[in-house]
mmCIF file of C-alpha atoms and ligand atoms in Angstrom:
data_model
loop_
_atom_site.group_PDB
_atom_site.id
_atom_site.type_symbol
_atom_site.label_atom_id
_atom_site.label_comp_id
_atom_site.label_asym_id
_atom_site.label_seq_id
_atom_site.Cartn_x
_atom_site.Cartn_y
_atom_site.Cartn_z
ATOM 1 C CA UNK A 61 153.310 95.886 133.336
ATOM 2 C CA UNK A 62 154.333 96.959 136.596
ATOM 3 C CA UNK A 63 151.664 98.532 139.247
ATOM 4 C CA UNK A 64 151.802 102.344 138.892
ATOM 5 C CA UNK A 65 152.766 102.008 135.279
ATOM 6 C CA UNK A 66 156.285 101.383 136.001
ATOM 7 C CA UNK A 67 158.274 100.086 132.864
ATOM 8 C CA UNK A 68 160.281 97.004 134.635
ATOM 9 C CA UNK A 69 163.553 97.175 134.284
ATOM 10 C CA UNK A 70 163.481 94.502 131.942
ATOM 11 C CA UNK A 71 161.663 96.473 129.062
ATOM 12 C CA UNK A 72 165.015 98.758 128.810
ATOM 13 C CA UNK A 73 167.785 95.875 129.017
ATOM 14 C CA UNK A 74 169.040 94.216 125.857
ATOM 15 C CA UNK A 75 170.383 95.497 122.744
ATOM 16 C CA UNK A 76 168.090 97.840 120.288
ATOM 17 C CA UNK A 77 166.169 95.450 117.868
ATOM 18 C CA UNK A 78 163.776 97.763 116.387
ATOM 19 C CA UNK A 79 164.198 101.843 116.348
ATOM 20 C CA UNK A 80 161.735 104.371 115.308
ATOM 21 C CA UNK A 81 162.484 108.101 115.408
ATOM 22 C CA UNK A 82 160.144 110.425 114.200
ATOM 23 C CA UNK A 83 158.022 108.326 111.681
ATOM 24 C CA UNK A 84 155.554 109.821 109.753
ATOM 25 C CA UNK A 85 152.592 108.304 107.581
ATOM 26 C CA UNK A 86 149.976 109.767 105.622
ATOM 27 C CA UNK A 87 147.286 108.368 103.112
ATOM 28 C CA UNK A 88 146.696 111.095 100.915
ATOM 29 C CA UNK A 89 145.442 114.284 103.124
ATOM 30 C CA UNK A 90 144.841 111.878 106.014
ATOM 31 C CA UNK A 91 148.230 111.966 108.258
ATOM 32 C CA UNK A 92 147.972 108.616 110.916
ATOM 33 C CA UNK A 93 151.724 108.578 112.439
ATOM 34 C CA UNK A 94 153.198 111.851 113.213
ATOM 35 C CA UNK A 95 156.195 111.877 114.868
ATOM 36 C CA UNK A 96 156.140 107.748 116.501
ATOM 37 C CA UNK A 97 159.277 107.205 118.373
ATOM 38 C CA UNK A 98 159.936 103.988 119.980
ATOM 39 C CA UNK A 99 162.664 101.340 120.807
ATOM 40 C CA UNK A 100 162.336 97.817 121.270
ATOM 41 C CA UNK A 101 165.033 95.999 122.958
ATOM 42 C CA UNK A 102 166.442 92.459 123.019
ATOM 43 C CA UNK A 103 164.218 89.765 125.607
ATOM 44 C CA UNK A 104 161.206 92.301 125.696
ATOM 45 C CA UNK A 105 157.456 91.904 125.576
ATOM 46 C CA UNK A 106 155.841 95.182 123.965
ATOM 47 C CA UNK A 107 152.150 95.935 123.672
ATOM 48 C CA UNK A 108 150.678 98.757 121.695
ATOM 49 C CA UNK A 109 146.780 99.675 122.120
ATOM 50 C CA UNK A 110 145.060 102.387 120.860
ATOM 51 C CA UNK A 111 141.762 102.450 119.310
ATOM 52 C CA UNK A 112 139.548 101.226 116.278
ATOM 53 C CA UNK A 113 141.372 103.393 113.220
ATOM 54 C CA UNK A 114 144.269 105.407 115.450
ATOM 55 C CA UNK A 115 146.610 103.291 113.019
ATOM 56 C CA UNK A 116 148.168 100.349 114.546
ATOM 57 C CA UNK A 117 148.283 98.507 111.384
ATOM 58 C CA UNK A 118 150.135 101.050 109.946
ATOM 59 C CA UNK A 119 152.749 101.549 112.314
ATOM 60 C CA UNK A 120 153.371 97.691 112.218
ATOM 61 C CA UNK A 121 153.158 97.848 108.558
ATOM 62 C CA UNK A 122 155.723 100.541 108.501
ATOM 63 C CA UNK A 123 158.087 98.435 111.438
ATOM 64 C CA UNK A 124 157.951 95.113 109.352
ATOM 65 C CA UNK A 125 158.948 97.410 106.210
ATOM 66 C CA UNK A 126 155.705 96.641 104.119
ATOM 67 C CA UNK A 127 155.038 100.701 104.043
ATOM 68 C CA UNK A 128 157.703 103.292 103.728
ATOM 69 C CA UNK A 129 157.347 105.631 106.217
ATOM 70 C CA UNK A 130 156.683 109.893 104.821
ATOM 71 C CA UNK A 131 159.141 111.070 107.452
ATOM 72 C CA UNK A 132 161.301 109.745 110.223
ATOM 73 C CA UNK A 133 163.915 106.783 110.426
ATOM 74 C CA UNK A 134 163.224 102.833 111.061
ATOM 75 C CA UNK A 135 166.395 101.040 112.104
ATOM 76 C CA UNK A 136 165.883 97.353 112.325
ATOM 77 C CA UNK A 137 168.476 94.924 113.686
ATOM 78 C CA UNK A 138 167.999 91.889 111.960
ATOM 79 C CA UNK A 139 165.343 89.399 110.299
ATOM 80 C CA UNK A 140 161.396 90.257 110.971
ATOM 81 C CA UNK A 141 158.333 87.523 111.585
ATOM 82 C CA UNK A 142 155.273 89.081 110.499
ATOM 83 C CA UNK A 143 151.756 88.198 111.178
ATOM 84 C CA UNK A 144 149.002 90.380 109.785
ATOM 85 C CA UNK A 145 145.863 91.287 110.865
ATOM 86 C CA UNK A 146 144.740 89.569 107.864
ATOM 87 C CA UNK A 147 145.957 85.885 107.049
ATOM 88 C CA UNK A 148 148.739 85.252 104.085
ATOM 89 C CA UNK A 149 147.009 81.752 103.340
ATOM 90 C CA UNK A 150 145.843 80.260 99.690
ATOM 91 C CA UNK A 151 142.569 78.574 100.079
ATOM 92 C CA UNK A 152 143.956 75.678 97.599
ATOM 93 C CA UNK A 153 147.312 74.670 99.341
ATOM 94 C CA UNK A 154 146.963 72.198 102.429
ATOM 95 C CA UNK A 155 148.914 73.332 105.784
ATOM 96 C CA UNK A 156 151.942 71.031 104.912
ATOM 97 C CA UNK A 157 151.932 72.835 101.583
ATOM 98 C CA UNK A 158 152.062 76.224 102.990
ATOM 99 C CA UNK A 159 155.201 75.383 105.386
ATOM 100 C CA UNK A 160 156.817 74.123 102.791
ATOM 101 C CA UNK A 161 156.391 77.711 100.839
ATOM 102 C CA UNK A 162 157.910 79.153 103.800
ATOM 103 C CA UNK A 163 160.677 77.140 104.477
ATOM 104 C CA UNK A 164 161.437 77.528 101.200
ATOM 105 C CA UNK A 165 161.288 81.513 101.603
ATOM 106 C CA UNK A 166 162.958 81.821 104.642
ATOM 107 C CA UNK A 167 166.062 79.412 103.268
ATOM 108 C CA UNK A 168 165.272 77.157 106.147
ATOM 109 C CA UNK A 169 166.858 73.686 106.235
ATOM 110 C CA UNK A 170 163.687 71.469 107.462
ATOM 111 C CA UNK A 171 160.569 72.653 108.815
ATOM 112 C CA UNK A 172 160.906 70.968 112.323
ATOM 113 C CA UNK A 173 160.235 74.265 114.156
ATOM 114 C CA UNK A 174 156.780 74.982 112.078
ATOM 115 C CA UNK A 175 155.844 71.388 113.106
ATOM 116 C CA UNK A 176 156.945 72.004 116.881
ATOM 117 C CA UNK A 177 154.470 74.941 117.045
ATOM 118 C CA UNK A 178 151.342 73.366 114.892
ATOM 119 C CA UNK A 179 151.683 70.705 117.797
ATOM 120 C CA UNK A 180 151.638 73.307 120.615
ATOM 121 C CA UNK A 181 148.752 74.635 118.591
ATOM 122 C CA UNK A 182 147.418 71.400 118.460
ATOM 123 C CA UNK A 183 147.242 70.775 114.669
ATOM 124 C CA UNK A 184 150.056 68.706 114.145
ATOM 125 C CA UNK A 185 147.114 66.229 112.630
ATOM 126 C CA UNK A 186 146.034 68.516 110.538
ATOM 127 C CA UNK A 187 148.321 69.099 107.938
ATOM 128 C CA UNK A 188 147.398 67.343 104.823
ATOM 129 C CA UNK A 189 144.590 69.289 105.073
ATOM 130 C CA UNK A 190 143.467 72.821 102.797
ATOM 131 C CA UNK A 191 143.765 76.524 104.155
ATOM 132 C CA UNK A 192 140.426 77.038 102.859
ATOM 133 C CA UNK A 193 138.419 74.469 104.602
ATOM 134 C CA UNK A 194 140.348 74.800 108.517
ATOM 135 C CA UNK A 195 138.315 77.150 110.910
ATOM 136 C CA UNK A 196 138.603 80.814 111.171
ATOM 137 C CA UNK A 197 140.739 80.018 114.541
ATOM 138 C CA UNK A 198 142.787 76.914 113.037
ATOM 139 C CA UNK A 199 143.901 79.838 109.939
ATOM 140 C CA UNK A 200 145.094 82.272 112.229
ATOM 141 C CA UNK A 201 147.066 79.483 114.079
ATOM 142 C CA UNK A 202 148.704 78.771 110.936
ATOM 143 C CA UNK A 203 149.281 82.490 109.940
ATOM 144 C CA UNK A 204 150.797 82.935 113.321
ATOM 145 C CA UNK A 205 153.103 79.536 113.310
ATOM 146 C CA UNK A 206 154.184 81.010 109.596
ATOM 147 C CA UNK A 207 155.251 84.312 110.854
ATOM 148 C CA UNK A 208 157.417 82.342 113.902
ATOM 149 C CA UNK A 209 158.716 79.163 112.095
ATOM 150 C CA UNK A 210 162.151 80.953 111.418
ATOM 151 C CA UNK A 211 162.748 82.213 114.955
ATOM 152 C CA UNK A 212 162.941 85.772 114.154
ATOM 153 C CA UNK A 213 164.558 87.947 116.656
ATOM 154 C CA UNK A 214 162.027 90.723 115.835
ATOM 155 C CA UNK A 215 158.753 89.379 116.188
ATOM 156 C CA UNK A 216 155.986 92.221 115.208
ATOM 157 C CA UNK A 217 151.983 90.575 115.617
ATOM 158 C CA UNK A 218 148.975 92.292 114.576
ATOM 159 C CA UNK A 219 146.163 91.450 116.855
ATOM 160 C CA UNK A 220 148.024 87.398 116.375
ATOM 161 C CA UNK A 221 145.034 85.395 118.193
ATOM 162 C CA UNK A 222 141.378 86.345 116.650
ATOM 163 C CA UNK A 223 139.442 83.793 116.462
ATOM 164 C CA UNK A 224 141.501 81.415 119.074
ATOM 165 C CA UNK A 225 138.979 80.129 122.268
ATOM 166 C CA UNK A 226 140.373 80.791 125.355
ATOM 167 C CA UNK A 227 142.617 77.635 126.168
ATOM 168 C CA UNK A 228 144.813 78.711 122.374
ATOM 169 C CA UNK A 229 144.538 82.121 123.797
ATOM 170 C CA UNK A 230 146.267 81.396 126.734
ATOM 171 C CA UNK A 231 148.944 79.401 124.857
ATOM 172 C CA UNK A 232 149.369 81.963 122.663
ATOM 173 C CA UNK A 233 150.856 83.756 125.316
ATOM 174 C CA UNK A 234 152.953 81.574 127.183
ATOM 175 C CA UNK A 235 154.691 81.110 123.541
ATOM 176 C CA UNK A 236 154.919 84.941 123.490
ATOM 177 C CA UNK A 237 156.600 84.513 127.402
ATOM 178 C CA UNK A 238 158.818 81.787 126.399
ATOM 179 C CA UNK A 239 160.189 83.853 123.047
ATOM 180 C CA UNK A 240 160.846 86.649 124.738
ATOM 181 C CA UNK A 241 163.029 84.528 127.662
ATOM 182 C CA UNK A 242 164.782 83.516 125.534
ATOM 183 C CA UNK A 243 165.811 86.635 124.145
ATOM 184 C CA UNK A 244 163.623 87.756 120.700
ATOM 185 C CA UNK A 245 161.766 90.785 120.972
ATOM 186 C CA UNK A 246 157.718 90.497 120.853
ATOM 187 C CA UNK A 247 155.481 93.177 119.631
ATOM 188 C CA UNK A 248 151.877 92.706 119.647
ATOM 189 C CA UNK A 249 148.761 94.572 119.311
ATOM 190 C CA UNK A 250 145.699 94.576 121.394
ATOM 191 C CA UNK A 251 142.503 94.933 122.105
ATOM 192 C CA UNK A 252 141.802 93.247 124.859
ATOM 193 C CA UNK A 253 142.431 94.900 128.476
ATOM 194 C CA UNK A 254 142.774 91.483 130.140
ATOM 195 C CA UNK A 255 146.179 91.005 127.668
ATOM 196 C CA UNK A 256 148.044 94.135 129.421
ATOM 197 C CA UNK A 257 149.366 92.362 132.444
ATOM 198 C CA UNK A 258 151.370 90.313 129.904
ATOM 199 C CA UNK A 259 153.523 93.048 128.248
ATOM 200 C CA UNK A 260 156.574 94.296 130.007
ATOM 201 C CA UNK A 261 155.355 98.289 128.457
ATOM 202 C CA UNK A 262 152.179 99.045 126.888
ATOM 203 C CA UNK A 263 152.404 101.732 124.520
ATOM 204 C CA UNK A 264 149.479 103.608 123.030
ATOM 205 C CA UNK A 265 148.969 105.141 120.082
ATOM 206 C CA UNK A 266 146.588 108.564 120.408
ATOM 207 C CA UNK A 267 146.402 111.638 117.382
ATOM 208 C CA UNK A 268 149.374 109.700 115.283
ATOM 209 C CA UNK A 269 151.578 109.772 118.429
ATOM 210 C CA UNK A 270 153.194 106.692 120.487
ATOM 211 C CA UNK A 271 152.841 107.081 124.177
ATOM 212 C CA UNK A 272 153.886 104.923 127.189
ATOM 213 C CA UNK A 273 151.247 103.427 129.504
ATOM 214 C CA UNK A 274 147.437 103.464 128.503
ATOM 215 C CA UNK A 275 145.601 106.050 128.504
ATOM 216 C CA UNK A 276 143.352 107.442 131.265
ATOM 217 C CA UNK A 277 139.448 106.095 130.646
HETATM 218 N N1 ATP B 419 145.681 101.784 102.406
HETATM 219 C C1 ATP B 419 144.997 102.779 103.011
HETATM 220 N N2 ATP B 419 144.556 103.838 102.300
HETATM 221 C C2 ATP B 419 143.892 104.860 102.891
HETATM 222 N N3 ATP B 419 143.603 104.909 104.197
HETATM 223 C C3 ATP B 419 144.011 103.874 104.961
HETATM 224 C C4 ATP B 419 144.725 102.748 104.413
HETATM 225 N N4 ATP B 419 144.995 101.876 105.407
HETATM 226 C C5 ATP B 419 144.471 102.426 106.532
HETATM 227 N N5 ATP B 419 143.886 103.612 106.265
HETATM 228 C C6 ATP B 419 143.251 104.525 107.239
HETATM 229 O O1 ATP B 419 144.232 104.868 108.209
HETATM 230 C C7 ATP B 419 143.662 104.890 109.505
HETATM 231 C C8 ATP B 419 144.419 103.919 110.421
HETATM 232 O O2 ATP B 419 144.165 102.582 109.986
HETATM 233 P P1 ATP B 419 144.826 101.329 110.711
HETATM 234 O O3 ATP B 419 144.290 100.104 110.052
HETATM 235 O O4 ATP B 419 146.284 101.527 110.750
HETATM 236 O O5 ATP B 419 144.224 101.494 112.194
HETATM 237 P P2 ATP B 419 144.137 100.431 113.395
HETATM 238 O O6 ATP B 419 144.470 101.182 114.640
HETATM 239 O O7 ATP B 419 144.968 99.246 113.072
HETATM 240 O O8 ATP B 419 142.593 100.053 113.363
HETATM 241 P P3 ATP B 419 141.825 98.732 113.929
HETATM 242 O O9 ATP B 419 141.939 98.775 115.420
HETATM 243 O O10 ATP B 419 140.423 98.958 113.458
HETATM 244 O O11 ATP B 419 142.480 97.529 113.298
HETATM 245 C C9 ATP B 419 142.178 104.555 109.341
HETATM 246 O O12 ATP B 419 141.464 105.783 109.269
HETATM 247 C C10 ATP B 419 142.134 103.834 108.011
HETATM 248 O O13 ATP B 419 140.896 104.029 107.377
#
């Protein structure tokens, strides 16, 4: 983000790839979105903070389509990669296995992109072997290249590098440079306040609303 808060002008250029207007969410009595508007364009690189429980999840949830919003409108403009907070692996299937699944999901021809990232990632050597016996950080690189391998150009990442030591971290995010250059849309959410510098708008969610900028201390 810009000094001052400033949105650079590249957060507002592009085409619409995501709209939300007035979504609402509840669980039972307990309302968590009320009233989230936001727009995500073409080539951008959107943050959204908040903190533990103000319902980031669920307004990622409700983007990728996985909850139906109460109230409002969620326009998206084309296919979604998802990565959860929580990783979409089976314990029994071996990393090869699981891109498979996916290609097969996503109608892709061949898997070459999936392999392209495991070797950014550097586990292009790992994949005969099983989900349930890679490290904590090694899953989440493999939930992450699974939510990426069909080039999206909505990308929508829930907190996408737990676990990942400091050298992944940092490649996590020139990926997330280098796919929004060339033109999909990035959302991510955040804990971390050394990760703002990298978003072109930070949004934060506060009392079930979306606001620009972070909040004051
Ligand atoms: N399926 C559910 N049923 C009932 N309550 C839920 C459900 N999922 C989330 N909540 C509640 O909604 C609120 C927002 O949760 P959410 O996971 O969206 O927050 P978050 O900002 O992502 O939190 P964190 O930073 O801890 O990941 C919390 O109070 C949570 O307990």
């Amino acid at each position: 983000m810009a000094p001052g808060g400033e949105v650079p002008v590249r957060a507002s250029e592009g085409e619409p790839r995501l709209v939300l207007s007035g979504v609402a969410k509840s669980y039972g009595r307990r309302r968590v979105l009320n009233g989230v508007d936001l727009t995500v364009r073409a080539g951008s690189l959107v943050g959204v903070v908040g903190e533990n429980g103000a319902g980031k999840s669920t307004l990622l949830r409700v983007m990728v389509g996985e909850l139906t919003p109460d109230g409002g409108e969620v326009r998206r403009g084309g296919e979604v990669g998802y990565c959860p907070q929580e990783t979409v692996l089976n314990p029994l299937l071996t990393i090869a296995q699981h891109l498979e699944l996916f290609r097969v999901a996503y109608r892709l021809p061949d898997a070459a992109r999936a392999r392209e990232l495991l070797a950014e990632f550097g586990c292009a050597d790992r994949l005969d072997q099983r989900a349930g016996t890679l490290s904590g950080g090694t899953r989440q690189k493999l939930n992450l290249v699974l939510a990426l391998m069909h080039d999206p150009p909505l990308l929508v990442l829930d907190e996408p590098y737990q676990g990942f030591d400091w050298d992944t971290h940092q490649r996590f995010w020139r990926l997330a440079r280098a796919l929004r250059d060339r033109g999909q849309s990035v959302v991510v959410v955040s804990h971390l306040v050394h990760d703002l510098g990298h978003f072109d708008a930070v949004h934060h969610l506060r009392d079930g609303v979306l606001r620009e900028g972070v909040p004051a201390a």
